[in-house]
Short mmCIF file of C-alpha atoms in Angstrom, two decimals:
data_model
loop_
_atom_site.label_atom_id
_atom_site.label_comp_id
_atom_site.label_asym_id
_atom_site.label_seq_id
_atom_site.Cartn_x
_atom_site.Cartn_y
_atom_site.Cartn_z
CA MET A 1 -228.07 41.40 164.24
CA LYS A 2 -226.44 41.95 161.51
CA LYS A 3 -228.72 44.51 160.38
CA LYS A 4 -228.93 45.71 163.50
CA ALA A 5 -225.65 46.97 164.16
CA THR A 6 -225.81 48.51 160.42
CA VAL A 7 -229.18 50.56 160.69
CA ALA A 8 -227.74 51.81 164.59
CA GLY A 9 -224.24 53.03 161.91
CA ALA A 10 -226.70 54.98 160.34
CA ALA A 11 -228.25 56.84 162.62
CA ILE A 12 -224.95 57.88 164.22
CA CYS A 13 -223.84 58.66 160.95
CA LEU A 14 -227.31 60.96 160.00
CA SER A 15 -226.58 62.29 163.52
CA VAL A 16 -223.79 63.50 163.06
CA GLY A 17 -223.69 64.49 159.45
CA CYS A 18 -226.62 66.87 160.08
CA LEU A 19 -225.23 68.33 163.23
CA TRP A 20 -222.37 68.90 160.72
CA LEU A 21 -224.28 71.06 157.92
CA THR A 22 -226.26 72.82 160.40
CA THR A 23 -222.79 74.00 161.34
CA ARG A 24 -221.98 74.71 158.42
CA VAL A 25 -224.70 76.45 157.34
CA HIS A 26 -225.47 78.68 160.42
CA SER A 27 -221.95 79.79 160.69
CA ARG A 28 -220.46 82.98 159.46
CA PRO A 29 -217.22 85.17 158.50
CA GLU A 30 -215.48 85.54 161.98
CA PRO A 31 -212.01 86.58 163.08
CA MET A 32 -209.34 84.75 162.54
CA TYR A 33 -206.09 84.36 164.78
CA GLN A 34 -203.34 81.01 163.84
CA GLY A 35 -205.66 79.95 160.92
CA LYS A 36 -208.12 79.81 163.30
CA PRO A 37 -211.50 81.43 164.01
CA VAL A 38 -211.96 82.27 166.94
CA SER A 39 -214.28 80.00 167.77
CA TYR A 40 -212.32 77.38 167.87
CA TRP A 41 -210.21 79.87 170.30
CA ALA A 42 -212.85 79.75 172.52
CA LYS A 43 -214.60 76.37 172.32
CA GLN A 44 -210.65 75.24 172.94
CA THR A 45 -210.89 76.92 177.15
CA ARG A 46 -212.71 76.07 179.94
CA HIS A 47 -213.73 77.61 182.91
CA ALA A 48 -211.11 78.11 185.78
CA VAL A 49 -208.07 77.13 183.00
CA GLU A 50 -206.17 79.77 182.26
CA ASP A 51 -204.43 78.65 179.03
CA ASP A 52 -203.70 79.59 176.20
CA SER A 53 -206.88 79.58 174.18
CA VAL A 54 -207.50 82.48 176.99
CA ARG A 55 -204.13 84.25 176.32
CA ILE A 56 -204.78 84.77 172.73
CA LEU A 57 -209.06 85.45 172.95
CA VAL A 58 -207.30 88.44 175.36
CA ARG A 59 -204.79 89.60 172.23
CA MET A 60 -207.27 89.85 170.88
CA GLY A 61 -209.89 91.62 172.14
CA ALA A 62 -213.15 92.45 171.66
CA VAL A 63 -213.99 91.47 168.23
CA ALA A 64 -214.24 87.65 170.32
CA VAL A 65 -216.61 89.75 172.24
CA PRO A 66 -220.06 89.32 169.68
CA CYS A 67 -218.47 85.13 169.18
CA LEU A 68 -218.44 84.30 172.94
CA THR A 69 -222.09 85.86 173.90
CA ASN A 70 -223.27 83.97 171.19
CA GLN A 71 -221.69 81.45 173.24
CA LEU A 72 -223.18 82.65 176.03
CA ALA A 73 -226.36 81.77 174.60
CA LEU A 74 -225.56 77.94 173.93
CA LYS A 75 -228.68 75.89 174.20
CA ASP A 76 -228.25 71.87 173.89
CA ARG A 77 -230.44 71.24 170.88
CA ALA A 78 -231.79 68.02 171.02
CA LEU A 79 -230.14 67.17 168.23
CA GLN A 80 -226.79 67.63 169.99
CA LYS A 81 -228.31 65.82 173.66
CA SER A 82 -229.00 62.54 170.15
CA TRP A 83 -225.03 63.35 169.75
CA LEU A 84 -224.13 63.58 173.00
CA TRP A 85 -226.21 60.00 174.26
CA ILE A 86 -225.11 57.84 171.02
CA PHE A 87 -221.07 59.33 171.61
CA ALA A 88 -220.84 57.47 175.26
CA LYS A 89 -222.33 54.73 174.25
CA LEU A 90 -220.26 54.10 171.10
CA PRO A 91 -216.99 51.88 171.02
CA PRO A 92 -213.79 52.95 171.78
CA GLY A 93 -212.16 52.72 168.41
CA ILE A 94 -215.09 55.00 166.93
CA ARG A 95 -215.08 56.77 169.40
CA ALA A 96 -211.57 58.21 169.02
CA ARG A 97 -212.69 59.32 165.31
CA PHE A 98 -214.76 62.48 166.82
CA PRO A 99 -214.07 65.01 169.02
CA GLN A 100 -215.09 64.93 171.90
CA PRO A 101 -219.04 66.70 172.44
CA VAL A 102 -219.78 69.62 175.26
CA LYS A 103 -222.56 70.60 177.32
CA ALA A 104 -223.22 73.55 175.96
CA SER A 105 -223.70 74.07 179.22
CA GLU A 106 -219.43 74.28 179.73
CA LEU A 107 -219.08 76.45 176.94
CA ARG A 108 -221.73 78.55 178.28
CA ALA A 109 -219.10 78.55 181.74
CA ALA A 110 -216.44 79.05 179.70
CA ALA A 111 -217.15 82.16 177.30
CA ALA A 112 -218.60 83.59 180.97
CA TRP A 113 -214.57 82.79 182.09
CA ASP A 114 -213.03 84.21 178.81
CA LEU A 115 -215.26 87.59 179.13
CA LEU A 116 -213.81 88.43 182.80
CA TYR A 117 -209.75 87.65 181.07
CA LEU A 118 -211.22 90.38 178.73
CA SER A 119 -212.06 93.10 181.37
CA PRO A 120 -212.77 96.60 179.45
CA ALA A 121 -212.99 95.08 175.92
CA ALA A 122 -216.14 93.25 177.35
CA LYS A 123 -218.10 96.14 177.13
CA ASP A 124 -220.81 95.13 174.39
CA ALA A 125 -221.53 91.56 176.93
CA VAL A 126 -222.80 93.49 180.02
CA PRO A 127 -226.79 93.06 179.04
CA SER A 128 -225.17 89.13 178.06
CA LEU A 129 -223.97 88.67 181.56
CA ILE A 130 -226.63 90.19 183.27
CA ALA A 131 -228.44 87.89 181.33
CA ALA A 132 -225.98 84.97 182.46
CA LEU A 133 -226.28 85.63 186.37
CA LYS A 134 -229.70 83.86 185.84
CA ASP A 135 -227.51 80.59 184.28
CA ASP A 136 -229.12 77.39 185.64
CA ASP A 137 -225.04 76.31 185.45
CA VAL A 138 -223.60 77.56 188.70
CA PHE A 139 -219.95 78.13 187.13
CA VAL A 140 -221.65 79.98 184.55
CA ARG A 141 -223.59 82.34 187.14
CA LEU A 142 -219.94 82.50 188.55
CA ASP A 143 -217.83 84.09 186.30
CA ALA A 144 -220.64 85.97 184.99
CA ALA A 145 -221.10 87.50 188.03
CA THR A 146 -217.51 88.50 188.74
CA ALA A 147 -216.31 89.43 185.29
CA PHE A 148 -218.53 92.59 185.76
CA GLY A 149 -215.91 94.57 187.87
CA HIS A 150 -213.58 93.71 185.44
CA ILE A 151 -214.57 95.00 183.68
CA GLY A 152 -215.27 98.15 185.00
CA PRO A 153 -217.18 100.95 185.33
CA GLU A 154 -218.55 100.27 181.25
CA ALA A 155 -220.86 97.60 183.84
CA ALA A 156 -222.13 99.98 185.95
CA PRO A 157 -225.59 98.72 184.14
CA ALA A 158 -225.09 95.07 186.16
CA ILE A 159 -226.12 96.71 189.47
CA PRO A 160 -229.24 96.48 190.02
CA ALA A 161 -228.97 92.57 188.84
CA LEU A 162 -225.99 92.14 190.96
CA VAL A 163 -227.52 93.52 194.22
CA GLN A 164 -230.58 90.07 193.17
CA ALA A 165 -227.60 88.44 192.76
CA LEU A 166 -226.41 88.76 196.45
CA THR A 167 -228.80 86.91 198.04
CA ASN A 168 -228.26 83.57 195.03
CA GLN A 169 -227.66 80.47 197.15
CA HIS A 170 -224.72 79.78 195.93
CA ARG A 171 -222.44 81.77 198.06
CA GLY A 172 -220.09 81.43 195.08
CA VAL A 173 -222.63 83.67 193.31
CA ARG A 174 -223.76 85.59 196.16
CA PHE A 175 -219.55 86.82 196.73
CA ASN A 176 -218.38 87.14 193.07
CA SER A 177 -221.15 89.41 193.25
CA ALA A 178 -220.12 91.73 196.41
CA TYR A 179 -216.53 91.24 194.85
CA SER A 180 -217.61 93.79 191.59
CA LEU A 181 -219.21 95.22 193.31
CA GLU A 182 -216.84 96.60 195.59
CA LEU A 183 -214.52 97.17 192.14
CA LEU A 184 -216.99 99.13 191.11
CA GLY A 185 -216.91 101.95 193.87
CA PRO A 186 -218.67 104.83 194.39
CA LEU A 187 -220.44 103.84 191.37
CA ALA A 188 -222.24 100.87 193.82
CA LYS A 189 -223.37 102.95 195.91
CA ASP A 190 -227.22 102.35 195.37
CA ALA A 191 -225.52 98.51 196.40
CA SER A 192 -225.22 100.21 199.62
CA PRO A 193 -228.66 98.49 201.14
CA ALA A 194 -228.03 94.44 199.22
CA LEU A 195 -224.74 94.96 200.62
CA LYS A 196 -225.61 95.76 204.41
CA ALA A 197 -227.84 93.18 204.11
CA ALA A 198 -224.96 90.80 203.36
CA MET A 199 -223.40 91.65 206.25
CA ASN A 200 -225.10 89.16 207.92
CA ASP A 201 -224.81 85.89 205.40
CA SER A 202 -224.27 82.59 206.89
CA ASP A 203 -221.36 82.86 204.93
CA PRO A 204 -218.22 84.92 207.00
CA GLU A 205 -217.07 85.52 203.84
CA VAL A 206 -219.29 86.69 201.56
CA ARG A 207 -220.14 89.02 204.89
CA ARG A 208 -215.75 89.71 204.32
CA LYS A 209 -216.40 90.77 201.55
CA ALA A 210 -220.57 93.15 201.16
CA LEU A 211 -217.80 94.66 204.44
CA GLU A 212 -214.71 95.59 202.28
CA ALA A 213 -217.10 96.52 199.30
CA LEU A 214 -218.83 98.54 201.38
CA HIS A 215 -215.47 101.06 202.55
CA LYS A 216 -214.77 100.33 198.84
CA ILE A 217 -217.76 102.54 197.64
CA ASP A 218 -218.35 104.41 200.84
CA SER A 219 -215.96 104.10 203.44
CA ALA A 220 -216.93 108.05 206.30
CA GLY A 221 -221.25 107.51 204.77
CA PHE A 222 -220.88 103.93 205.83
CA ILE A 223 -218.81 103.95 209.13
CA SER A 224 -221.18 106.81 209.75
CA SER A 225 -224.54 104.83 209.36
CA GLU A 226 -223.09 102.51 212.24
#
């Protein structure tokens, strides 16, 4: 029994050590705020929580974007998955000695949430946010769909992806996509046919937002076509 416990302890220490070493090897100098790198602040945020870490990233502005776009592409590697499993099995006393591990999907959702708040400063993240519209995690898709409208005209390349997202299986993604198209206004005129189709959506809030987007894009043109 003692031998098994020793082997298990060694395995845990080896996993933690490898994870720490991997992080250190791939780390690069980052912009700092209050003595902490941007990645620290990015990993403090969580989807749908507006806290000090979000406000700090907004103050940092565009220099925070490369870190956030990298975080938006994170996947749980085998070692991370192993550590998540091991951590859950640890006795509470030992678990308290280690930082709480966070799933990659939670970090991706947090990055999309942060980019939403950075607004125009996040313009260089548009290609990454377009890819995020197809993320497996619904919270990533929700925040990505909203972010484009806050970024503004620089997010125009995302309009075709937003049109596709108007048929997403999750009503919130459809609503947020129509919301961004509304904020983009006349720039999103090519989305008008898809928005008209969205007026037949099964969800009344999506239908309402599609109508509002159409009026914002071209009210006169829409009314005359009815």
